[in-house]
Coordinates of C-alpha atoms in Angstrom, one line a residue:
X1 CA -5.5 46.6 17.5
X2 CA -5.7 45.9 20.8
X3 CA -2.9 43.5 23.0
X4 CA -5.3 40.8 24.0
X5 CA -6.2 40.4 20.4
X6 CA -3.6 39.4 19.8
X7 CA -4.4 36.0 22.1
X8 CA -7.6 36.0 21.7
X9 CA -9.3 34.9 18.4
X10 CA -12.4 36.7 17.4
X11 CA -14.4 36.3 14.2
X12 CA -15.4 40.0 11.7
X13 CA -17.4 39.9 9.3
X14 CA -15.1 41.8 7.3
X15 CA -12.9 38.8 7.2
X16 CA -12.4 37.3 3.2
X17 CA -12.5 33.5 4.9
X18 CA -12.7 31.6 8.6
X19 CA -13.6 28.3 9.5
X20 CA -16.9 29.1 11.4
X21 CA -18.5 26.6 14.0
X22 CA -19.3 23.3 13.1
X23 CA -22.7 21.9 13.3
X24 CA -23.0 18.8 15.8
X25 CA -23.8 16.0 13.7
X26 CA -24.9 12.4 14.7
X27 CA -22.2 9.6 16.4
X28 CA -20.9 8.0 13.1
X29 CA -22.9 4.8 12.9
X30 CA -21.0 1.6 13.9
X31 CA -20.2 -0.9 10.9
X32 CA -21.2 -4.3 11.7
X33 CA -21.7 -7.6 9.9
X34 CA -25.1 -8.3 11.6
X35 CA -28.1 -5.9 12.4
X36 CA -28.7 -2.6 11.1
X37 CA -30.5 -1.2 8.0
X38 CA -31.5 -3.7 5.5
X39 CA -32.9 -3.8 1.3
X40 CA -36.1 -3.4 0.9
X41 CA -36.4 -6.1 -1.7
X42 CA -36.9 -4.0 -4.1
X43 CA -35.2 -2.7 -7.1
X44 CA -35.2 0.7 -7.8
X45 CA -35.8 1.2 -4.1
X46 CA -32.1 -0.6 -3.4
X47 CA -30.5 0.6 -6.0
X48 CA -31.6 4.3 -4.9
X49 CA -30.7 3.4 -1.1
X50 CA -27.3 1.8 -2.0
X51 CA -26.5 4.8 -4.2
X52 CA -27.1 7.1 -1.4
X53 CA -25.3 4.9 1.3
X54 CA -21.8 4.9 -1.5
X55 CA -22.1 8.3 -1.9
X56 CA -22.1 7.6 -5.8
X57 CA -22.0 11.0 -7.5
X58 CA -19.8 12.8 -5.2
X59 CA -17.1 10.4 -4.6
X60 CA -15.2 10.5 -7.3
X61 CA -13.5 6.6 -7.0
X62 CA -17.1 5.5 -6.8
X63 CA -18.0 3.6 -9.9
X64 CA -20.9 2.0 -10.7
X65 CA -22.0 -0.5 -13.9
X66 CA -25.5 -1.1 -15.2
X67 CA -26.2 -4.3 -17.3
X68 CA -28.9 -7.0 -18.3
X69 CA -28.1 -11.2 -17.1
X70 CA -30.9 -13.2 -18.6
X71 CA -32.6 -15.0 -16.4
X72 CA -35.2 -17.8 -17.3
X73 CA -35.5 -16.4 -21.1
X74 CA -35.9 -13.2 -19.5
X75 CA -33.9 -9.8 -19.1
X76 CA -33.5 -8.6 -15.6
X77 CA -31.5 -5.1 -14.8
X78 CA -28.6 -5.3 -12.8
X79 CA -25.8 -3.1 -11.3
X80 CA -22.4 -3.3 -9.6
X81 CA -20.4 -0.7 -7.9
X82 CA -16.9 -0.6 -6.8
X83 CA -14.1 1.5 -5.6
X84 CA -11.5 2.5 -8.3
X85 CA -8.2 1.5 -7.3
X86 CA -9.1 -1.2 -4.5
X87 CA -10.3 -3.8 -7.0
X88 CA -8.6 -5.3 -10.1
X89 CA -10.5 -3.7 -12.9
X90 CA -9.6 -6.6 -15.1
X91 CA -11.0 -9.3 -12.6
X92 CA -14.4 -7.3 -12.5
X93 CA -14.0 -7.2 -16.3
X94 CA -13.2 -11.0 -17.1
X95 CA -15.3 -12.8 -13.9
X96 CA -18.2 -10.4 -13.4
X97 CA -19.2 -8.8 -16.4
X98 CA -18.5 -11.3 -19.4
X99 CA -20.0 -14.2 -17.5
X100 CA -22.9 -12.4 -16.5
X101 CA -23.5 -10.6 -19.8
X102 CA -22.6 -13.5 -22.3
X103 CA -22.5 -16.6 -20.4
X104 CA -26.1 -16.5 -18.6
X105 CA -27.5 -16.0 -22.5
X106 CA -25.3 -18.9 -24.0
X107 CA -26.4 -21.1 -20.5
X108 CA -29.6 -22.0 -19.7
X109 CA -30.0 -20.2 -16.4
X110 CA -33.5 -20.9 -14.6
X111 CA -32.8 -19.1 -11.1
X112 CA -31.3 -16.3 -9.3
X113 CA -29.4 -19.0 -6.8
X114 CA -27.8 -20.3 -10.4
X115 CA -25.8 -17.2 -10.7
X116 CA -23.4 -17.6 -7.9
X117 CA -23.5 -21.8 -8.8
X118 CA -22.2 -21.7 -12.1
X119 CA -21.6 -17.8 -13.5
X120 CA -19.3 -16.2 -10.5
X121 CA -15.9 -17.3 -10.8
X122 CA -15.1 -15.6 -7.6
X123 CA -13.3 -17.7 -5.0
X124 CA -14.9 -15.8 -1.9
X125 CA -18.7 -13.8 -2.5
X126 CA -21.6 -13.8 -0.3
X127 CA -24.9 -12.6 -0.4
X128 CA -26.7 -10.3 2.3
X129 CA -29.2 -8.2 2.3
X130 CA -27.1 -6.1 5.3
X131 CA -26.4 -2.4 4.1
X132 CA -23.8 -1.9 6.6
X133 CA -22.1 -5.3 5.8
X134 CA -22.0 -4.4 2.2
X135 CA -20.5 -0.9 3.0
X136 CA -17.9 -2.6 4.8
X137 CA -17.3 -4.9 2.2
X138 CA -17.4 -2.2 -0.7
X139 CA -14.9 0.0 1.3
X140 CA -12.3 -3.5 1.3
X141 CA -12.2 -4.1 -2.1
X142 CA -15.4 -6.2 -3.0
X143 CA -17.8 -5.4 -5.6
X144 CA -21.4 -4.8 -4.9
X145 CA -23.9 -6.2 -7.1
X146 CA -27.8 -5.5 -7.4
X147 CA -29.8 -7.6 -9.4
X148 CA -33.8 -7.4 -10.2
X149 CA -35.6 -9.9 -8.8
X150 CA -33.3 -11.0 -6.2
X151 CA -33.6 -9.9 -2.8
X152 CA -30.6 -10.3 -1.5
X153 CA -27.2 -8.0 -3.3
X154 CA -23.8 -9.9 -3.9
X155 CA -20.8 -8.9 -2.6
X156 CA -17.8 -10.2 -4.6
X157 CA -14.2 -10.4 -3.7
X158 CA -12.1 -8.8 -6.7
X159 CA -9.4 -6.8 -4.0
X160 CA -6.7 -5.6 -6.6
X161 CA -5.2 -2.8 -4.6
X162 CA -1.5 -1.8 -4.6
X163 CA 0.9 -2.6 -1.9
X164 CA 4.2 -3.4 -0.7
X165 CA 5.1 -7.2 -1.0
X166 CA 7.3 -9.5 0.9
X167 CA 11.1 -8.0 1.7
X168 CA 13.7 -7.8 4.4
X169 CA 13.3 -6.7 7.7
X170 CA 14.7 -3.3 8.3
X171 CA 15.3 -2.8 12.1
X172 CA 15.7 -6.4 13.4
X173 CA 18.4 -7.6 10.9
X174 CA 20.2 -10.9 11.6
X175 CA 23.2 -12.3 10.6
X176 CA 21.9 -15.6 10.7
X177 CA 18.8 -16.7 10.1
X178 CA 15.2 -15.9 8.2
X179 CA 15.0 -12.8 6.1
X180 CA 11.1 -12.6 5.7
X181 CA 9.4 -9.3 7.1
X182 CA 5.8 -8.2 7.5
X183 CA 4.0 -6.3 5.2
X184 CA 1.4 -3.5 5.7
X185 CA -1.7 -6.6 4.4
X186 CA -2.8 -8.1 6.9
X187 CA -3.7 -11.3 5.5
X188 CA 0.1 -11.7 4.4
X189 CA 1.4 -11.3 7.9
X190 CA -1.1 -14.2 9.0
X191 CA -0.1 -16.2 5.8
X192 CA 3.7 -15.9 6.9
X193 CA 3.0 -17.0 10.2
X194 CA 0.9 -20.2 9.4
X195 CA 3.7 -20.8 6.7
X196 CA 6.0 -21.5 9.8
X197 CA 3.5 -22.9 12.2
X198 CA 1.8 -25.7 10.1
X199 CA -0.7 -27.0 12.8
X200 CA -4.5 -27.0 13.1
X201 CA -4.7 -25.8 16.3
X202 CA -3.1 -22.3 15.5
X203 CA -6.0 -19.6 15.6
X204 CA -6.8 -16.4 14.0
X205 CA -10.1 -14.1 16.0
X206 CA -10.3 -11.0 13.6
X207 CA -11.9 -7.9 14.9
X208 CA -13.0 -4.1 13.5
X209 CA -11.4 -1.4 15.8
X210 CA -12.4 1.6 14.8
X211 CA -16.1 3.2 14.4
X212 CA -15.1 5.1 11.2
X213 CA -12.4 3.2 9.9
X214 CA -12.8 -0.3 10.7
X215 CA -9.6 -1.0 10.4
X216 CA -9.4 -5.2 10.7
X217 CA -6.9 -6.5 13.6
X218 CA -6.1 -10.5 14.3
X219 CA -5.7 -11.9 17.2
X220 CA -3.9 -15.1 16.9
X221 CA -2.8 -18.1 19.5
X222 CA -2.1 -21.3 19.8
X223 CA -5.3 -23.3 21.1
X224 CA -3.7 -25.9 23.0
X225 CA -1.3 -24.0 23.9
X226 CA -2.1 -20.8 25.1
X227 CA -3.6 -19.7 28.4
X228 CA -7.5 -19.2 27.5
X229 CA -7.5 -16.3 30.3
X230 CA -4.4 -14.6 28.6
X231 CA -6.4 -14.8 25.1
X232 CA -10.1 -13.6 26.3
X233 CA -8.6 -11.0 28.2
X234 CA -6.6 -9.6 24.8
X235 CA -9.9 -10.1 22.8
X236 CA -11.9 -8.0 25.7
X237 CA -9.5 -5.4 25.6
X238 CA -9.6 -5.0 21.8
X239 CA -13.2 -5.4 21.5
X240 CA -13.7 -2.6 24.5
X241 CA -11.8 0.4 22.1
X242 CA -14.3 2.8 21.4
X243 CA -12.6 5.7 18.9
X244 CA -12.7 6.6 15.4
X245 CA -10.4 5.0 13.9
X246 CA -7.0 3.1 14.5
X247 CA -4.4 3.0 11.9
X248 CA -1.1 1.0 13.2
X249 CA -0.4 -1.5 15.8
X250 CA 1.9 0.9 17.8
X251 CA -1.5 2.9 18.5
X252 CA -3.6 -0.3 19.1
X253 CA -0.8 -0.8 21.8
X254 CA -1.4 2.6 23.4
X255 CA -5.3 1.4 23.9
X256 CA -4.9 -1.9 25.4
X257 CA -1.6 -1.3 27.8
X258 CA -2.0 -1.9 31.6
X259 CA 0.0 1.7 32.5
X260 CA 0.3 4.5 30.4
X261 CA 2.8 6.5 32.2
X262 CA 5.7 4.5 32.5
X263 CA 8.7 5.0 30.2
X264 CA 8.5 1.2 29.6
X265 CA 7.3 -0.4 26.7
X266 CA 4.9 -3.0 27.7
X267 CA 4.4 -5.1 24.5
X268 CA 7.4 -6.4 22.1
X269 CA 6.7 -5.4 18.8
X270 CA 8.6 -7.0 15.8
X271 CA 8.5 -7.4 11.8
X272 CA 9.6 -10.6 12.0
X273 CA 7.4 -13.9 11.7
X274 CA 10.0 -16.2 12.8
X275 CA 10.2 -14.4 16.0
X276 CA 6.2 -13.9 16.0
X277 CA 5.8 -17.6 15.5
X278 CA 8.2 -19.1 18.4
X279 CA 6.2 -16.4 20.8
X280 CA 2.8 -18.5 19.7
X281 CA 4.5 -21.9 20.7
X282 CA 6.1 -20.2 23.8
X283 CA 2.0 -19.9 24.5
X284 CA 2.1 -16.0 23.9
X285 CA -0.5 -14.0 21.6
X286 CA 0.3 -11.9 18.7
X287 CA -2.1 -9.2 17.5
X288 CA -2.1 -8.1 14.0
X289 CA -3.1 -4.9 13.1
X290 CA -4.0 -4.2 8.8
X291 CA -1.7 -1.4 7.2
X292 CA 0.7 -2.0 10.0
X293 CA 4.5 -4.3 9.2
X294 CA 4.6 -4.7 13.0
X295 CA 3.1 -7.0 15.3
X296 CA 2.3 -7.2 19.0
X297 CA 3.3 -10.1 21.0
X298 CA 2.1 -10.1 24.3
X299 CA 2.6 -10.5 27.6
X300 CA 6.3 -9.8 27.9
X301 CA 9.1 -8.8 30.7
X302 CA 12.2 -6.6 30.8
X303 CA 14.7 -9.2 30.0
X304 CA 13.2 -10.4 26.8
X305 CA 13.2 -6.3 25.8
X306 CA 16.8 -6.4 25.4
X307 CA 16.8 -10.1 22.9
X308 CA 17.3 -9.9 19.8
X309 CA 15.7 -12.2 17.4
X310 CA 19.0 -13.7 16.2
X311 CA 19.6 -15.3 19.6
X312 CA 17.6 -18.3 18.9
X313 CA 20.0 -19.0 16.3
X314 CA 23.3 -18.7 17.8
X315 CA 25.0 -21.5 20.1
X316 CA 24.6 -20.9 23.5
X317 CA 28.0 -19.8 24.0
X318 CA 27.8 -16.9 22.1
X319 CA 23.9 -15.8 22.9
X320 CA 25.4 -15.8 26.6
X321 CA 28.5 -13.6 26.1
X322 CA 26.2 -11.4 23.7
X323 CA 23.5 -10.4 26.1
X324 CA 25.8 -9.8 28.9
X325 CA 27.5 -7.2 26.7
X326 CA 24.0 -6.2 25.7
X327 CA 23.2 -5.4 29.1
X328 CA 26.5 -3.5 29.9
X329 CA 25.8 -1.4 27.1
X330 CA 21.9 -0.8 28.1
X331 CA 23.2 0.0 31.7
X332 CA 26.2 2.2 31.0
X333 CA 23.9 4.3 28.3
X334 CA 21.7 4.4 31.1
X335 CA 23.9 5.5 34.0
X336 CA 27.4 6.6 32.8
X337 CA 27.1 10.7 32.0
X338 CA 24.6 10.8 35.9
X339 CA 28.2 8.6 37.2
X340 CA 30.3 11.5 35.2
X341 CA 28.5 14.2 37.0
X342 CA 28.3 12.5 40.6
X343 CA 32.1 11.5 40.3
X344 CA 33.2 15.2 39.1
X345 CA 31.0 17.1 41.0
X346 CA 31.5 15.3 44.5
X347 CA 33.2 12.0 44.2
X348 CA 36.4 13.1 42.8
X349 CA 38.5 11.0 45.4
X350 CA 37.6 7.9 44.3
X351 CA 39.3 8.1 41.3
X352 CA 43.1 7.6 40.7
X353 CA 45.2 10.8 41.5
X354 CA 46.3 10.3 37.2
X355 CA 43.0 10.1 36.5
X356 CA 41.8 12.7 38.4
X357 CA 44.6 15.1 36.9
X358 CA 43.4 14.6 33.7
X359 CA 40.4 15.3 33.9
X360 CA 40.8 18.8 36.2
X361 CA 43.3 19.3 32.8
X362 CA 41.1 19.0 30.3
X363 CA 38.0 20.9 32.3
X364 CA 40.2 23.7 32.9
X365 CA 39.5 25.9 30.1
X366 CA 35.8 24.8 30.0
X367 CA 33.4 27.6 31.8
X368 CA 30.6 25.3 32.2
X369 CA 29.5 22.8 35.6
X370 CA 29.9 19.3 34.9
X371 CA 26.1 19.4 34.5
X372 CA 25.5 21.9 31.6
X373 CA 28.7 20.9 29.9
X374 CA 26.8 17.0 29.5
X375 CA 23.5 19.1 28.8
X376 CA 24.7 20.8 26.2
X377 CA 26.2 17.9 24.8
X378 CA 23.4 15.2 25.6
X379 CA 20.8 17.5 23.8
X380 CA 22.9 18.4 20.8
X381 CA 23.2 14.2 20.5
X382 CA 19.5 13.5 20.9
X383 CA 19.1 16.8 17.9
X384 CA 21.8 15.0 15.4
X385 CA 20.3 11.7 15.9
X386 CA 16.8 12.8 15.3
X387 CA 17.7 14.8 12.2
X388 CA 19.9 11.9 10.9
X389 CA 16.2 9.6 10.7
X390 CA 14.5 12.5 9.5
X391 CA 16.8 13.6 6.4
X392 CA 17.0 11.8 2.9
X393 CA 18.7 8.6 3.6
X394 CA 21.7 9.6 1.3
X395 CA 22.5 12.5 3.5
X396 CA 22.5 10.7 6.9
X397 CA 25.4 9.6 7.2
X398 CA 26.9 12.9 6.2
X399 CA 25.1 14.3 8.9
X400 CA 26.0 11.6 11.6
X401 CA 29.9 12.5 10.5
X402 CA 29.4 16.2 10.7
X403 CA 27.6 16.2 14.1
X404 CA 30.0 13.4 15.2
X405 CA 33.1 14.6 14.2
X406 CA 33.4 18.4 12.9
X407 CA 31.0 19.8 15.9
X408 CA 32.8 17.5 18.7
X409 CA 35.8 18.6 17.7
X410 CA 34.9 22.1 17.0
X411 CA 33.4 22.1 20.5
X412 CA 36.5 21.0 22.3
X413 CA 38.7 23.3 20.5
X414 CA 36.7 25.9 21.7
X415 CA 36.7 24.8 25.3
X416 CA 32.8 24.4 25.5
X417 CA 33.2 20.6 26.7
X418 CA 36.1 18.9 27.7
X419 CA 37.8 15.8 25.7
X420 CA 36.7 13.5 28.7
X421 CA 33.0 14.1 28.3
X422 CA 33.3 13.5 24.3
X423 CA 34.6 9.6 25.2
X424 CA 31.8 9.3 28.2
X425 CA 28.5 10.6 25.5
X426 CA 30.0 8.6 22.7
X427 CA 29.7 5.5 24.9
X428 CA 26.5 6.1 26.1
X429 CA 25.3 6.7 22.5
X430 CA 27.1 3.5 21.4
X431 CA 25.5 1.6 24.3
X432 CA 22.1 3.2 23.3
X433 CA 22.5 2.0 20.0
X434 CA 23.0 -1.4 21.1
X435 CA 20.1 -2.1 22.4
X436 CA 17.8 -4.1 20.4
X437 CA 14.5 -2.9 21.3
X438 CA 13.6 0.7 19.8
X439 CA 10.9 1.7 22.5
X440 CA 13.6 -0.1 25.3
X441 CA 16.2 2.8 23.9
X442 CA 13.9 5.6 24.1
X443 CA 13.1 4.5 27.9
X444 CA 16.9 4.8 28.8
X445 CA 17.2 8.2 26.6
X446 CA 14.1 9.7 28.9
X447 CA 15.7 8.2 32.2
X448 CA 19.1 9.1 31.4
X449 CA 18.8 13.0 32.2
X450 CA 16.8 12.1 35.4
X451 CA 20.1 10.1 36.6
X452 CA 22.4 13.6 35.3
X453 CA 20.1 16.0 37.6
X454 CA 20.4 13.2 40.4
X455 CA 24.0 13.0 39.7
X456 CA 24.3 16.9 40.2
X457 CA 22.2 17.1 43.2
X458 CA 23.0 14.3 45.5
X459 CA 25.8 12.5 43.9
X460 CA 25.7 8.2 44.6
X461 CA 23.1 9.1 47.0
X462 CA 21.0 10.2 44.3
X463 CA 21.5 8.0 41.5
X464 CA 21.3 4.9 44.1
X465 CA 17.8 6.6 45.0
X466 CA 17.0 7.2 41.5
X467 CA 17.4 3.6 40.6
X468 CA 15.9 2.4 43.6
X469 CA 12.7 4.3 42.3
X470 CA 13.5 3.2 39.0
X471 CA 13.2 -0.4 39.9
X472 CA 10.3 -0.2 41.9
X473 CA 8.2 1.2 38.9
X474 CA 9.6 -1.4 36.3
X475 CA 8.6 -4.4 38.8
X476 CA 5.6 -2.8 39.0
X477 CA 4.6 -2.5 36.0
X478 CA 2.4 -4.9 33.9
X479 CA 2.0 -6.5 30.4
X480 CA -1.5 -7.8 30.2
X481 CA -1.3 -8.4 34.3
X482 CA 1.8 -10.2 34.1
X483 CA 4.5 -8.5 36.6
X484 CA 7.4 -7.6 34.0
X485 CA 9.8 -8.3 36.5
X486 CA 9.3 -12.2 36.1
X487 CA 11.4 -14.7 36.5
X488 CA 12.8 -12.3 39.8
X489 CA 10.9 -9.8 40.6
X490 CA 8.4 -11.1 41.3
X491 CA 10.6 -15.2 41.5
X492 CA 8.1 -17.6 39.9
X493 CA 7.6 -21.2 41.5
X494 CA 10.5 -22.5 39.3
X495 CA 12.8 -19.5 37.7
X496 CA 13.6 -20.2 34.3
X497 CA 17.3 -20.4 33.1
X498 CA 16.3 -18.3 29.7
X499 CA 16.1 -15.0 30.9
X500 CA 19.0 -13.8 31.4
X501 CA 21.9 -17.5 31.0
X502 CA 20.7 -19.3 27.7
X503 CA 21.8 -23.6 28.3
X504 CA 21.8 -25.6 25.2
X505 CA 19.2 -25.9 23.0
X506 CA 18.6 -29.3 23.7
X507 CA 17.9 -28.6 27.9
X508 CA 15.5 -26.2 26.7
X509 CA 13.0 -28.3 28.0
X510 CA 10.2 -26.2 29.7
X511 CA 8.4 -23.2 28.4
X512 CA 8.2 -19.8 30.8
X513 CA 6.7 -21.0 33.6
X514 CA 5.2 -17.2 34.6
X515 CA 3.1 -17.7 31.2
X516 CA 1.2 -20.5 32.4
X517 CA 0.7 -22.1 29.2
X518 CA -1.4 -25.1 28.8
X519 CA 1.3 -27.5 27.4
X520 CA 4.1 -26.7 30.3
X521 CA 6.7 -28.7 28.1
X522 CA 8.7 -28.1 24.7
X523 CA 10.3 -31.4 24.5
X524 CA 10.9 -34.5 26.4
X525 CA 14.3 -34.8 28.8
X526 CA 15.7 -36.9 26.3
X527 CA 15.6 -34.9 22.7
X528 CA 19.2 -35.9 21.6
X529 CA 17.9 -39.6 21.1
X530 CA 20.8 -40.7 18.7
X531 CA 23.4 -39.7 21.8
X532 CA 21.3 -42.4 23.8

């Protein structure tokens, strides 16, 4: 054997097995609910073509069901196929087949428009004549049926499949407050959110992203409330995405964000619908993806990154005191180990000469720089706190006190790191985990080694540089054209006091004025009318 095969990848034929070349084949045909191939009208003709287009025969979840309905004192053939395990087998049973079998020879059933009148049960079928709409509808949990004589083919809502129902929210738990989360169904999530928002004006646009799998998203807003530029701009976006399929709402969010290279997460996802439903009366839009248990609200700016949903619940006292700690602990995770490295390695005489002792102490034994001491410990951090999400979720807090405790320990007794630096990465994870968002977190995670490299090179200089930059590109950056900066960089025409001080409820009187929502107002001046 020669060296370069071992790079290069060459196909023998005295190889047992290899995947050889594909053969190009066609662009997957798009799905729609108008246009494209149609039934012929006939029978045996549709009954051949629908076969063909369900694959019946060599999908195995495919099944099909032959039968006679008696039409005008006379038998007519008819068929209905469906997809094992996304239909209830016992509504197909009971609401299809009995009625049509029985029924329509115990009733005196004179036309083909009488069966969907008086034998179909079914609170939602249609009839279309629309192969690809029938596909569609086959492949969400309808049945097709086929009758002779009838040019058109019914498709018949019996969905049935399993899935995960109502529960608690897992990542944005509150002490105070609703305890409903989404759920992978996408007409649950838009049922929890009109529970809450009870007014006619509340819209739902659904779409099919996805050429292959269609995979149906909802765009819902507030009519007289929302911007209509905000909303057509969300629905030409969505309708623009031209890929195979699309399977959660975090990748929908990679498709439709103004900048892909910034650390910054431009849309607020949550699994909440309280929170969902007070960004629809703020005059936001929330997109709904199917099979996801989070949603997209859109547009949104740094400051409302680091809220948490319970803040609309607490007295303003507390919110207030809250999110300033919230944003010391986003900062110091942020910035503290880049200030441990600028301060040892060249501002050392700005700290207090006890201070400073100490520290030269407890670095003494360690043979490491400042810099690949915090390495070292910063990536073994980022390793335990991936494997403590990744391991059964008895064993992670076993791992979290191992890696926390046995290994820092172990690692000072050794004299790999000094005592100091354990305290300075223990804060910054603590701060880490105190922030709210998720994709927030990971952004200050990224950034934080670019500060600890600044740090090392150019002490304050650098980290004041590095933030600088840092700024620039956060102010810069967009949610659905909307500066994320907003209410201060850039300063809107009248600020808004929400952002960063929360006053009482009760002067919360305007809505974001950098949304530019229709109805400008939440309530009148005077919304306390028993104090008056």
């Amino acid at each position: 054997m020669k060296l370069r095969d071992l790079f290069l990848y060459k196909h023998t034929q005295t190889e047992n097995f290899s995947i050889k070349n594909a053969v190009p084949s066609e662009k997957y045909p798009v799905q729609k609910n108008e246009g494209g191939p149609e039934l012929a009208g006939n029978f045996r003709k549709d009954f051949k073509t629908l076969k063909d287009e369900f694959a019946f025969g060599t999908s195995g979840d495919i099944k099909m069901r032959e039968f006679t309905i008696r039409i005008s004192d006379k038998d007519h053939n008819a068929v209905i196929f469906f997809i094992d395990g996304l239909v209830n087998k016992q509504f197909v049973n009971d609401f299809i087949l009995k009625p049509l079998m029985f029924k329509s020879r115990e009733m005196n059933i004179e036309s083909f428009r009488a069966i969907g009148e008086t034998l179909l049960p079914q609170s939602e079928y249609k009839e279309t004549n629309v192969i690809g709409e029938l596909t569609f509808d086959l492949n969400f949990g309808s049945a097709i049926m086929l009758v002779d004589g009838c040019k058109k083919a019914y498709s018949l809502d019996v969905k049935g499949w399993q899935h995960r129902g109502v529960e608690s929210p897992q990542t944005e738990r509150i002490i105070r407050g609703p305890n409903d989360a989404f759920s992978e169904q996408l007409r649950e999530n838009t049922a929890l959110i009109r529970h809450l928002i009870r007014n006619k004006s509340l819209m739902c646009r659904e779409f099919k992203v996805g050429t292959i799998s269609q995979t149906p998203v909802s765009v819902m807003y507030i009519g007289n409330i929302a911007n209509t530029s905000l909303v057509e701009e969300t629905i030409r976006r969505i309708e623009s995405i031209d890929t195979d399929y699309i399977f959660a709402a975090a990748e929908l969010e990679q498709y439709i964000e103004d900048k892909s290279v910034t650390t910054l997460p431009q849309f607020l996802s949550t699994e909440r619908p309280d929170r969902a439903s007070r960004a629809l009366l703020d005059g936001r839009v929330v997109v709904i993806v199917d099979g996801s248990p989070f949603v997209l609200i859109l547009p949104t700016t740094i400051y409302e990154l680091n809220e948490s949903a319970e803040d609309n619940y607490l007295r303003f006292p507390y919110v207030n005191m809250i999110r300033a700690i919230r944003w010391i602990a986003f900062i110091l995770s942020l910035l503290l180990p880049g200030l441990y490295v600028a301060v040892v390695s060249f501002h050392a005489e700005l700290l207090p000469t006890g201070i400073l002792m100490s520290i030269i102490s407890s670095r003494e034994p360690v043979p490491f720089p400042a810099l690949i001491e915090i390495i070292i410990m910063e990536i073994s951090l980022e390793i335990i706190r991936e494997a403590s999400i990744r391991v059964p979720e008895a064993s992670g807090s076993t791992l979290s006190i191992v890696g926390a405790l046995i290994l820092g320990q172990a690692a000072v007794s050794a004299g790999i790191v000094s005592p100091i630096l354990i305290i300075i990465v223990s804060i910054t994870a603590i701060g880490s985990f105190a922030t709210p968002n998720y994709y927030l977190g990971l952004s200050a995670r990224i950034l934080r080694f670019a500060y600890i490299f600044l740090g090392a090179v150019a002490g304050f200089l650098g980290i004041i540089s590095g933030l600088f930059i840092n700024i620039l590109l956060w102010t810069d950056t967009k949610s659905m054209g909307m500066p994320m900066g907003v209410p201060f960089a850039p300063v809107t025409k009248k600020g808004t006091p929400y952002s960063l001080f929360v006053p009482p409820i009760w002067k919360q009187e305007e809505r974001d004025d950098y949304i530019n929502a229709r109805r400008k107002k939440r309530q009148p001046h005077i919304s306390r009318k028993w104090k008056e």
